[in-house]
mmCIF file of C-alpha atoms and ligand atoms in Angstrom:
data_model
loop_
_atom_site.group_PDB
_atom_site.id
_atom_site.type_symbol
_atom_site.label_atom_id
_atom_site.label_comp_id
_atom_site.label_asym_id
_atom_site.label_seq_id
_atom_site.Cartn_x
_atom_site.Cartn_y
_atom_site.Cartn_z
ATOM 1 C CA UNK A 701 0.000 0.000 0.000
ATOM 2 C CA UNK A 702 2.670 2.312 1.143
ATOM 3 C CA UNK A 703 4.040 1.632 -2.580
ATOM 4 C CA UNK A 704 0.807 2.322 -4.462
ATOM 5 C CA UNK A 705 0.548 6.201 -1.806
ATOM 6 C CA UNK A 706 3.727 7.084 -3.015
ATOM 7 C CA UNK A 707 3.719 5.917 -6.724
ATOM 8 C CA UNK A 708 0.700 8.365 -6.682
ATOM 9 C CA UNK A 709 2.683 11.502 -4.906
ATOM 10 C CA UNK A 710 5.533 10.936 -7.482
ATOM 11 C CA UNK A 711 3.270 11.153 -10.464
ATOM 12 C CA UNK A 712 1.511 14.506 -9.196
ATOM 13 C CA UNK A 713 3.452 17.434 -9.207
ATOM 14 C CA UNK A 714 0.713 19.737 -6.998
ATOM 15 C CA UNK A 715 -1.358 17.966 -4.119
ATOM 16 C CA UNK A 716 -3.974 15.342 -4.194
ATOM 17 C CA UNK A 717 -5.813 15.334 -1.555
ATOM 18 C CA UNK A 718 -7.252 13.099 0.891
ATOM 19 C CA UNK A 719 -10.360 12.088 -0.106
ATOM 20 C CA UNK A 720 -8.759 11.038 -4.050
ATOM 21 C CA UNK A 721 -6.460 9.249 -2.458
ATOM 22 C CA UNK A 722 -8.370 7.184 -0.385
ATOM 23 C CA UNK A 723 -10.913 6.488 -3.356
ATOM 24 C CA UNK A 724 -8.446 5.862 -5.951
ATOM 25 C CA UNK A 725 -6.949 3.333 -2.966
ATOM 26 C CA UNK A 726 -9.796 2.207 -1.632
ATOM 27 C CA UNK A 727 -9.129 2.819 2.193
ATOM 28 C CA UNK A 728 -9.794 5.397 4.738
ATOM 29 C CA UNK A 729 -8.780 8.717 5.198
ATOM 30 C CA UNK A 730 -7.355 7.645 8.436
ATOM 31 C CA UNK A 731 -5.568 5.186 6.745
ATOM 32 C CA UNK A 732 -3.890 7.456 4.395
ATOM 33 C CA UNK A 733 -2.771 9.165 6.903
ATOM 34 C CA UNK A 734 -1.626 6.115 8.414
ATOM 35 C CA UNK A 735 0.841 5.617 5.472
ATOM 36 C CA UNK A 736 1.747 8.796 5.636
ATOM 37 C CA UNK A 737 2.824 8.477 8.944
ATOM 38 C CA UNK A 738 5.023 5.310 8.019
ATOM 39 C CA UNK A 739 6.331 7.070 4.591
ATOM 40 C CA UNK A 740 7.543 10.183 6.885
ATOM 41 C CA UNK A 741 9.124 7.922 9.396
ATOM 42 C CA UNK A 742 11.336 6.747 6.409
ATOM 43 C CA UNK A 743 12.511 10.203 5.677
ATOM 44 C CA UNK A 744 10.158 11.349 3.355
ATOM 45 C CA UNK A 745 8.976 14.580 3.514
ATOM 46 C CA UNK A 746 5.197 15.103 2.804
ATOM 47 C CA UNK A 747 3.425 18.204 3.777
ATOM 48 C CA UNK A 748 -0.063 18.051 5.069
ATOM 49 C CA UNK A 749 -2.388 21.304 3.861
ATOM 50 C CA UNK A 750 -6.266 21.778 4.990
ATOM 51 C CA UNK A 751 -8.521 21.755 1.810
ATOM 52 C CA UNK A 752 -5.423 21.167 -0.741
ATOM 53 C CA UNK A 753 -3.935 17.529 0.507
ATOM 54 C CA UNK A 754 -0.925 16.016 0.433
ATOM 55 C CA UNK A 755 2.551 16.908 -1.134
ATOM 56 C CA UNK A 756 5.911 14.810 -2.090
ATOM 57 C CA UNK A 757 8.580 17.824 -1.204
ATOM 58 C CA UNK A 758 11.172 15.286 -1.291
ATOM 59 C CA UNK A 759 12.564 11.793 -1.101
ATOM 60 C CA UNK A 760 15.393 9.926 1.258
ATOM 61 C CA UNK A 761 18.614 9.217 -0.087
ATOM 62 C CA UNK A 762 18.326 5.786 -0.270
ATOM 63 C CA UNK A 763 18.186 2.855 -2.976
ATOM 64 C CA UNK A 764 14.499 1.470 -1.358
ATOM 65 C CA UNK A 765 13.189 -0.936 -4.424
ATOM 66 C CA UNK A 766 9.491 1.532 -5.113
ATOM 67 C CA UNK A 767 12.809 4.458 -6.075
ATOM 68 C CA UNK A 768 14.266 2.675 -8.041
ATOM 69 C CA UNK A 769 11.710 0.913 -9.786
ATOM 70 C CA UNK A 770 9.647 4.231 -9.996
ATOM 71 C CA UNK A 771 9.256 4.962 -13.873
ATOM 72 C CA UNK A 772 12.263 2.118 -14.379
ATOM 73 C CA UNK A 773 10.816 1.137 -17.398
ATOM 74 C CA UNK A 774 12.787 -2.214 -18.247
ATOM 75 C CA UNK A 775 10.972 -5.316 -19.020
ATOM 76 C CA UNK A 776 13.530 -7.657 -16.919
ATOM 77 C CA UNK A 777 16.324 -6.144 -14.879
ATOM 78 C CA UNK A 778 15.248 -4.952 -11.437
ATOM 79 C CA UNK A 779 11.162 -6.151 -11.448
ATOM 80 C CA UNK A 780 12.391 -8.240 -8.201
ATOM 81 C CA UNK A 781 14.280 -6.118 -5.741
ATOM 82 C CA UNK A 782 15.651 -7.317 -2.527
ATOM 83 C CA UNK A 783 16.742 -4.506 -0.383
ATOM 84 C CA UNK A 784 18.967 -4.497 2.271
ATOM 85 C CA UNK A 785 20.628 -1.809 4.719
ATOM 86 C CA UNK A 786 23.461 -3.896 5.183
ATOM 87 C CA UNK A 787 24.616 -7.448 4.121
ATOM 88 C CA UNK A 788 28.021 -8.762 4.504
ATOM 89 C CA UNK A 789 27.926 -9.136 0.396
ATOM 90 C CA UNK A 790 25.229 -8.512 -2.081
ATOM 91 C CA UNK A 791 27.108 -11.113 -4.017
ATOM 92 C CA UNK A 792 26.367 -14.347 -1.471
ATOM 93 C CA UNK A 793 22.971 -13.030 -1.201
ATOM 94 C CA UNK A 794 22.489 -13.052 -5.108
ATOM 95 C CA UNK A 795 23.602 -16.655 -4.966
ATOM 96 C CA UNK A 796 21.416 -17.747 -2.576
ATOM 97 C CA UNK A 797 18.397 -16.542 -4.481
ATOM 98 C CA UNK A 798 19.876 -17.653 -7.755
ATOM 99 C CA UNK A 799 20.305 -21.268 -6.022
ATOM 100 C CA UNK A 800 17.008 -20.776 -4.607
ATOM 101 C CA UNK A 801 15.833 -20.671 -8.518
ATOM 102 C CA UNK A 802 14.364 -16.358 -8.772
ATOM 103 C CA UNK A 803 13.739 -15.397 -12.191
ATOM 104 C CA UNK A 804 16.679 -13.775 -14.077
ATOM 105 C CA UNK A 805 16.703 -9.967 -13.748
ATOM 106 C CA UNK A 806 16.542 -9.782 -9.878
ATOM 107 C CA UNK A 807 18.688 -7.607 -8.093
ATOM 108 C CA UNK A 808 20.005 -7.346 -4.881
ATOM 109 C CA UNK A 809 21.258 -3.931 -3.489
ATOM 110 C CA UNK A 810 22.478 -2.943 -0.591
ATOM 111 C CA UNK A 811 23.197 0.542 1.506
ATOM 112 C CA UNK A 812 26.363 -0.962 3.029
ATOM 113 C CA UNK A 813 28.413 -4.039 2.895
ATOM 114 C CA UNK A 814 30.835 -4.977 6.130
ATOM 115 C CA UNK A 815 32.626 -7.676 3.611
ATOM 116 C CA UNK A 816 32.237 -6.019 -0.272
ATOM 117 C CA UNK A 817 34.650 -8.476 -2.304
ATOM 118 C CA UNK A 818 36.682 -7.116 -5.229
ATOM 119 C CA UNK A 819 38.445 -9.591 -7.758
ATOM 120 C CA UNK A 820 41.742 -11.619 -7.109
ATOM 121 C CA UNK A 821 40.628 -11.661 -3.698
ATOM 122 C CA UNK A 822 40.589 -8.086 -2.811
ATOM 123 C CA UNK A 823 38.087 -6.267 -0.747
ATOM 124 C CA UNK A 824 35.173 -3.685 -1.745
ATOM 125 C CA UNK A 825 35.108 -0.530 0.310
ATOM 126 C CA UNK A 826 31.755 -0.006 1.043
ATOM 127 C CA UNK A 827 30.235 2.152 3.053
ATOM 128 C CA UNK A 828 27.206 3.367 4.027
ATOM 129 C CA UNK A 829 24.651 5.310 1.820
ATOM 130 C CA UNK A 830 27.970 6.664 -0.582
ATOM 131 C CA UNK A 831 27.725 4.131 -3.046
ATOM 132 C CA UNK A 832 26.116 1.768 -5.159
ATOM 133 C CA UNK A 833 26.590 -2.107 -3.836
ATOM 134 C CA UNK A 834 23.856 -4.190 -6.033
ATOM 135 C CA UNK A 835 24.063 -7.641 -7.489
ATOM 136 C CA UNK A 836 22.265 -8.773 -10.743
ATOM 137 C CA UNK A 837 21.164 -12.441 -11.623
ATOM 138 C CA UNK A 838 21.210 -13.700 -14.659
ATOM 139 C CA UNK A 839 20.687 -16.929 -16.893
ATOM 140 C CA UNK A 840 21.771 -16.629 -19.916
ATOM 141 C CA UNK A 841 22.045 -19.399 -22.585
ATOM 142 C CA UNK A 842 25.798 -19.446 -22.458
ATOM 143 C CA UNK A 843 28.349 -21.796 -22.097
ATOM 144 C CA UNK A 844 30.418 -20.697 -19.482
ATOM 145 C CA UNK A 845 33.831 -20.307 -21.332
ATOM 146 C CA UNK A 846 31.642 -17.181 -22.708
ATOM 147 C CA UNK A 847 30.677 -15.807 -19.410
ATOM 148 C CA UNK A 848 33.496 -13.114 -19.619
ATOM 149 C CA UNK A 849 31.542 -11.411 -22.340
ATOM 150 C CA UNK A 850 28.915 -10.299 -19.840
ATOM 151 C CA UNK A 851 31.697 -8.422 -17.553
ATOM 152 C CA UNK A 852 33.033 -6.737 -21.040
ATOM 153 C CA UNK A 853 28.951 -5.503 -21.841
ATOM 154 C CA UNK A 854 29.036 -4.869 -17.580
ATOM 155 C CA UNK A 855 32.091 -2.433 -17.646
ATOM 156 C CA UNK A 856 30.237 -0.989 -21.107
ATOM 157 C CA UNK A 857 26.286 -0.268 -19.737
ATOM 158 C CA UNK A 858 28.142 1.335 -16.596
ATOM 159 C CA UNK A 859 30.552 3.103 -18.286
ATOM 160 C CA UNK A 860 27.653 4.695 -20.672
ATOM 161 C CA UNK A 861 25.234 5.260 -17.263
ATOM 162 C CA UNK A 862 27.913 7.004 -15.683
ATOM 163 C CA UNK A 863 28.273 9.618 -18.828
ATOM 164 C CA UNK A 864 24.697 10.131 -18.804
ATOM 165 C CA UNK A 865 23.803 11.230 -15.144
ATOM 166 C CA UNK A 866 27.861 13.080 -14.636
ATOM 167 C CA UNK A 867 28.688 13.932 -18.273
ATOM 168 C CA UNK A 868 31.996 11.978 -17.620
ATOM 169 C CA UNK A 869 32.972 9.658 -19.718
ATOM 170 C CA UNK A 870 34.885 6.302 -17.786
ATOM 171 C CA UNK A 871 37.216 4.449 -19.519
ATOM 172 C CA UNK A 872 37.841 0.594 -19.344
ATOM 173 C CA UNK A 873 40.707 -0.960 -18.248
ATOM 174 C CA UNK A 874 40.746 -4.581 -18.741
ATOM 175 C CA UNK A 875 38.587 -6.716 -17.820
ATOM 176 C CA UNK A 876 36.461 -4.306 -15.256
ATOM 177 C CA UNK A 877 37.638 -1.661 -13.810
ATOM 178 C CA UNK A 878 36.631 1.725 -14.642
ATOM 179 C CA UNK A 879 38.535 4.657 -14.207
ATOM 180 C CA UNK A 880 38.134 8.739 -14.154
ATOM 181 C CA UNK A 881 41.374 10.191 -15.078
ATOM 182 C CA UNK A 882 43.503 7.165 -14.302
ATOM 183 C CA UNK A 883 41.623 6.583 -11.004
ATOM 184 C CA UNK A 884 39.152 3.545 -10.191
ATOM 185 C CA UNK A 885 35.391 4.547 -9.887
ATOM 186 C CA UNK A 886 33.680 1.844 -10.252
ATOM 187 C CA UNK A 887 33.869 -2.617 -10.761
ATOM 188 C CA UNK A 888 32.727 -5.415 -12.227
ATOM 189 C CA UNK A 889 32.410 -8.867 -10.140
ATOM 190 C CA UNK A 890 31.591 -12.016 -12.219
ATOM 191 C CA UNK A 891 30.299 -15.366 -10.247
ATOM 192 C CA UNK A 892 28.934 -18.386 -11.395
ATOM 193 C CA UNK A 893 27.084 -21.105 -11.177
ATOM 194 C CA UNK A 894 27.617 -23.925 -14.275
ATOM 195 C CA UNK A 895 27.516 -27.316 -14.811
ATOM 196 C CA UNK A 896 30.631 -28.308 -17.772
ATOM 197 C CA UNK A 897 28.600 -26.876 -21.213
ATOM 198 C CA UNK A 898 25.829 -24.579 -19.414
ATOM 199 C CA UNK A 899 25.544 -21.562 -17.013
ATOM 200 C CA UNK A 900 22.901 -21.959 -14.401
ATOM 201 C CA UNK A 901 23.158 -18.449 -13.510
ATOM 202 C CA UNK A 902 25.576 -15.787 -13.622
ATOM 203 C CA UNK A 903 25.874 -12.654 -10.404
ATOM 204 C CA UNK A 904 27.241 -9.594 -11.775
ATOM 205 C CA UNK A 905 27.997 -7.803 -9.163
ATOM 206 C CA UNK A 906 28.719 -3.935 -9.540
ATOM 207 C CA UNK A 907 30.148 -1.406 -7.512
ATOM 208 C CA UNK A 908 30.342 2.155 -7.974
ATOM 209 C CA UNK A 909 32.084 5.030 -5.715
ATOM 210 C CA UNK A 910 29.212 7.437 -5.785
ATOM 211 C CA UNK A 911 29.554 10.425 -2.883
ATOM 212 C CA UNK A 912 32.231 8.149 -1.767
ATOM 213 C CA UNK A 913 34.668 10.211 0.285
ATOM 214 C CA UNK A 914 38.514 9.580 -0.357
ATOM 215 C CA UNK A 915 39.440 8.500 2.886
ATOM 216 C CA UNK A 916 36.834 5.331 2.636
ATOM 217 C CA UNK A 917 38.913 4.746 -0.643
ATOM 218 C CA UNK A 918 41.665 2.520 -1.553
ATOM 219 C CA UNK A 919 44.800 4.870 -3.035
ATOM 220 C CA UNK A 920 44.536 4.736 -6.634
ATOM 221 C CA UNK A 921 40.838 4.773 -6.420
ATOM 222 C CA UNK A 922 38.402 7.699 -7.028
ATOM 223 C CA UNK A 923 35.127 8.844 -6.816
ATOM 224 C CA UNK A 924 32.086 10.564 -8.721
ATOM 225 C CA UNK A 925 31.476 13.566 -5.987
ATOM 226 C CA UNK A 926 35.430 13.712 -5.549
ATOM 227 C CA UNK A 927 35.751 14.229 -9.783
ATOM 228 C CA UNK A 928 32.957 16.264 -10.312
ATOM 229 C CA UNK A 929 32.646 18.230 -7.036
ATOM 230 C CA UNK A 930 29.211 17.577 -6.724
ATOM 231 C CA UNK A 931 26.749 14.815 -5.071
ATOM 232 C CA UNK A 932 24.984 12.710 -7.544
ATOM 233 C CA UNK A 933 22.020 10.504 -7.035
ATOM 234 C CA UNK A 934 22.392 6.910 -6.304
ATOM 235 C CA UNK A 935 18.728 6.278 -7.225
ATOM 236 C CA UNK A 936 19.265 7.782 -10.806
ATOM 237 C CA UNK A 937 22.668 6.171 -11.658
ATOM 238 C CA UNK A 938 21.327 2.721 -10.789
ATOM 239 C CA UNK A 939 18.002 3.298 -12.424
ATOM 240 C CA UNK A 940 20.353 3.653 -15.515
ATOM 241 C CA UNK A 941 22.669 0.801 -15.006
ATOM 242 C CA UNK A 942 19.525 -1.438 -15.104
ATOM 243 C CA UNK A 943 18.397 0.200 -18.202
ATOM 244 C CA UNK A 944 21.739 0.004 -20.269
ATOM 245 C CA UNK A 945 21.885 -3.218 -19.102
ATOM 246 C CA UNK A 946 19.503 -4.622 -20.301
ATOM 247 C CA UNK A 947 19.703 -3.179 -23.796
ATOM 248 C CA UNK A 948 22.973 -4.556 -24.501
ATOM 249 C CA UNK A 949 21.779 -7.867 -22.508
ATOM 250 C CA UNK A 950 19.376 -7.650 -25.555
ATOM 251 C CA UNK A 951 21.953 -7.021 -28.137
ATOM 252 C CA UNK A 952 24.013 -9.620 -26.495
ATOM 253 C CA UNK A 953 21.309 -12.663 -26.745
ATOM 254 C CA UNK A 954 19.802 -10.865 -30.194
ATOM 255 C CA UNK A 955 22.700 -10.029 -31.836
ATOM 256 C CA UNK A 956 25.829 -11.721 -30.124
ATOM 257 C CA UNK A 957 28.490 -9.969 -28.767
ATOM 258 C CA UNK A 958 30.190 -8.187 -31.910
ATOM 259 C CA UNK A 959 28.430 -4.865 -31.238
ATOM 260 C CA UNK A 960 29.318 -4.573 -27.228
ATOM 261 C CA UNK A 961 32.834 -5.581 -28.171
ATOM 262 C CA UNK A 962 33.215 -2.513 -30.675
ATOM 263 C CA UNK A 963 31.888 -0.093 -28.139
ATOM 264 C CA UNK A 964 33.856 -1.562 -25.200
ATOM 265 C CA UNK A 965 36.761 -1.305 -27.414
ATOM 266 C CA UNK A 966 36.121 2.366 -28.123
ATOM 267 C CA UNK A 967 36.197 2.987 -24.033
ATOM 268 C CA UNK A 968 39.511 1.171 -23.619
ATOM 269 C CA UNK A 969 42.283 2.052 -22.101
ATOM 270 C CA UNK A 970 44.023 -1.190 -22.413
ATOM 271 C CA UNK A 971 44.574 -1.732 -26.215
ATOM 272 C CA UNK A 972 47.356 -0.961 -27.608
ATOM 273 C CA UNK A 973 49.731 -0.402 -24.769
ATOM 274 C CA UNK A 974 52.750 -2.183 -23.405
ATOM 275 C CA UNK A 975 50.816 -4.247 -20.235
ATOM 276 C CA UNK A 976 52.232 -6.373 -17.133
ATOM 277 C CA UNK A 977 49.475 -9.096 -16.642
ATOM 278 C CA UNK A 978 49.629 -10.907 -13.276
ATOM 279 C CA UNK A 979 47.448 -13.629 -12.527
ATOM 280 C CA UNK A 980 48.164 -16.872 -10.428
ATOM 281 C CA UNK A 981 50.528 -18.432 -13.793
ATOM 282 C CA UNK A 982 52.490 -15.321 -13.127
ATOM 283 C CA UNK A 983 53.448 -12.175 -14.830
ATOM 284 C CA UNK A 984 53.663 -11.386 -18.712
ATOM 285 C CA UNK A 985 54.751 -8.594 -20.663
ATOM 286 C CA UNK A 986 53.791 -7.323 -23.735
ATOM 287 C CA UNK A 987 51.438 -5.479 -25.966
ATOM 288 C CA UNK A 988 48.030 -5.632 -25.140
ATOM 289 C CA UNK A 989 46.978 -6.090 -28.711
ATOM 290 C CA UNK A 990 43.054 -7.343 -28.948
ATOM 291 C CA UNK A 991 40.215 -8.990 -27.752
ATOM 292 C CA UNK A 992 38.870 -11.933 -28.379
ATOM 293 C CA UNK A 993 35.323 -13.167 -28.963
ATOM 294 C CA UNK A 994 34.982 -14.704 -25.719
ATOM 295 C CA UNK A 995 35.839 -11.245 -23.641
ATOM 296 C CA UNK A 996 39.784 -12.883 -23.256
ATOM 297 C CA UNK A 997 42.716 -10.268 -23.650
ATOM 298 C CA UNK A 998 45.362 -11.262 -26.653
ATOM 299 C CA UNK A 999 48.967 -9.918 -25.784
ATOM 300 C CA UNK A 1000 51.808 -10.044 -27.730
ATOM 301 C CA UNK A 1001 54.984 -10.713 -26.156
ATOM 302 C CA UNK A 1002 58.336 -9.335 -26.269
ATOM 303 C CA UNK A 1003 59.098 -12.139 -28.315
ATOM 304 C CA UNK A 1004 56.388 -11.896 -30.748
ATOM 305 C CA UNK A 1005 54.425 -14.912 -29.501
ATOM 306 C CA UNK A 1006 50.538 -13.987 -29.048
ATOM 307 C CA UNK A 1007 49.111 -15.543 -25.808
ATOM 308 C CA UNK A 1008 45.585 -15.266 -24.465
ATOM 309 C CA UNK A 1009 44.550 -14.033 -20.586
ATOM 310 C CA UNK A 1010 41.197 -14.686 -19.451
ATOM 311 C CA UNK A 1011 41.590 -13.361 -15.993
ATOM 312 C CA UNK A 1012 44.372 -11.443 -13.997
ATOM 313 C CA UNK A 1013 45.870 -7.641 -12.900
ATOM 314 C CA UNK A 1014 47.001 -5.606 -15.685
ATOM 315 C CA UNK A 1015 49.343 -2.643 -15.074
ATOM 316 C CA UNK A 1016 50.807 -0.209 -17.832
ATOM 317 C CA UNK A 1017 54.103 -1.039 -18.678
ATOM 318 C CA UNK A 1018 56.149 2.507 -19.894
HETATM 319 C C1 BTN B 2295 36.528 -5.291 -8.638
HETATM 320 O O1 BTN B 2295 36.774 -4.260 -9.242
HETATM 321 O O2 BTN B 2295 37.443 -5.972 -8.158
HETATM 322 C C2 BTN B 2295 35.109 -5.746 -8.509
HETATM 323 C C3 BTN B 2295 34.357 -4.989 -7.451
HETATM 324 C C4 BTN B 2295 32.921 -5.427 -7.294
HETATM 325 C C5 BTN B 2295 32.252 -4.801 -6.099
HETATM 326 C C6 BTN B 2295 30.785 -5.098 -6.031
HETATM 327 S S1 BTN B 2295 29.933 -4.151 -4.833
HETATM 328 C C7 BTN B 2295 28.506 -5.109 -5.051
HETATM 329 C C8 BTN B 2295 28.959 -6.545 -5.187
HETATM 330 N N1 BTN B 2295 29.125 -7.146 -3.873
HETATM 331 C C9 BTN B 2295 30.403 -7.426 -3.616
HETATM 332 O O3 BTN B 2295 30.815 -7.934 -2.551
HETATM 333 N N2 BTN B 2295 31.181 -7.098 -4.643
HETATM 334 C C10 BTN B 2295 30.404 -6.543 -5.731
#
């Protein structure tokens, strides 16, 4: 009910009083008021006027599931919210529901995390109300030696959200991290669940340093407030991530990957550059020179052999 009261404030601009309320709602006055109460208590603020009714002034700066799927518009990403104030990782949660068999498209976001995971074992800083922590399950008919290509069309739909609601453009450094002016804003966590030749479900988890102040931060690691001296809403950027999501999701399934690889190529920083890879083999050096259809970085080596990475830590080489 509380949804359906403030769906209605959010659509009217002016007040609606009382009595439409309650008939388009089909409950008392006194129970309007009721969910007013309630709606207030969660830091709304609703004003109250004799003969006029009831006004949204404004809303709480949080990521509650009837924000962010007010005027969503997507036909699969975020229609099944769970909402948390704070889990220990929106990623275990995401894998219990995609265990317990939800439909693909739920999400799973969080105002805090005390145990945010990063790749290669790393943590996520996380904390409360500054950033967006969120989880995405999905089951796509892959195999799961293609898996990577959803972290490459990941790093690309956040990338492009990001430019829309700050005007600043990210760029990609392989396979998921992206960075404002060098510095990490935002990353890409891949998990899985597969038997050998099909995915049961893939968690993309995503992480973005919102109002994140620098000293929550990792060095080397940024934020959007901290680059664009200015506070930007959570509700809006996420609200966007869905939505580019799920378009190139769509091109993804419709098309194949082709067309997310061009445009993650045009946001890379990694091509073409002398690279250090790490990963548990070891380190390589070379030129990072491609990638390859199934989201795996080609490097050529110092001496001229090509070799394929599908994970690790890439540094720039000078
Ligand atoms: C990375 O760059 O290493 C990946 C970072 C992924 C962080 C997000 S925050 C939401 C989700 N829950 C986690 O514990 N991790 C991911």
């Amino acid at each position: 009910m509380q949804n359906k009261i403030l769906h209605l404030l959010k659509k009217n601009d002016g007040y609606i009083s009382g009595e439409e309320l309650s008939h388009a709602l089909k409950i008392s006055r006194a129970g309007i008021w009721k969910y007013m109460q309630e709606l207030r208590e969660h830091g709304y603020e609703i004003v109250a006027v004799p003969h006029l009714g009831y006004k949204l002034l404004s809303s709480p700066d949080k990521l509650f599931p009837e924000e962010i799927q007010f005027d969503l518009k997507t036909k699969i990403l975020g229609k099944r919210i769970s909402y948390h104030e704070t889990v220990p990782s929106t990623m275990d949660v995401a894998f219990q529901w995609g265990m317990d068999g939800t439909p693909e498209g739920t999400l799973v976001i969080a105002e805090s995390q005390t145990k945010g995971r990063g790749r290669m074992g790393r943590g996520w800083s996380s904390p409360k109300g500054k950033g967006v922590y969120l989880s995405i399950i999905l089951r796509p008919p892959l195999p799961p030696t293609q898996v990577a290509q959803l972290t490459l069309l990941s790093a690309v739909a956040v990338a492009e959200a990001i430019e829309d609601k700050t005007g600043m453009l990210p760029q990609i450094k392989w396979p998921n991290d992206l960075l404002l002016h060098h510095k990490k804003v935002a990353g890409i966590l891949t998990e899985l669940s597969a038997e050998t030749d099909r995915v049961r479900f893939v968690v993309i988890g995503i992480g973005i340093n919102v109002n994140t102040p620098l000293n929550s931060l990792p060095p080397h690691a940024t934020s959007l407030k901290q680059e664009a001296k200015r506070h930007f809403s959570r509700v809006a950027l996420t609200q966007d991530v869905l939505r580019k999501m799920e378009f190139w999701y769509g091109r993804l399934l419709g098309e194949g990957f082709s067309s997310i690889l061009q445009r993650w190529k045009e946001l890379s920083l990694t091509l073409r550059r002398p690279i250090r890879i790490s990963d548990a083999s070891g380190h390589l050096e070379g030129e990072a020179i491609d990638i390859d259809t199934d989201g795996g970085l080609l490097i050529r080596c110092d001496t001229g052999v090509i070799v394929k990475r599908m994970a690790g830590d890439v540094v720039f080489a000078h």
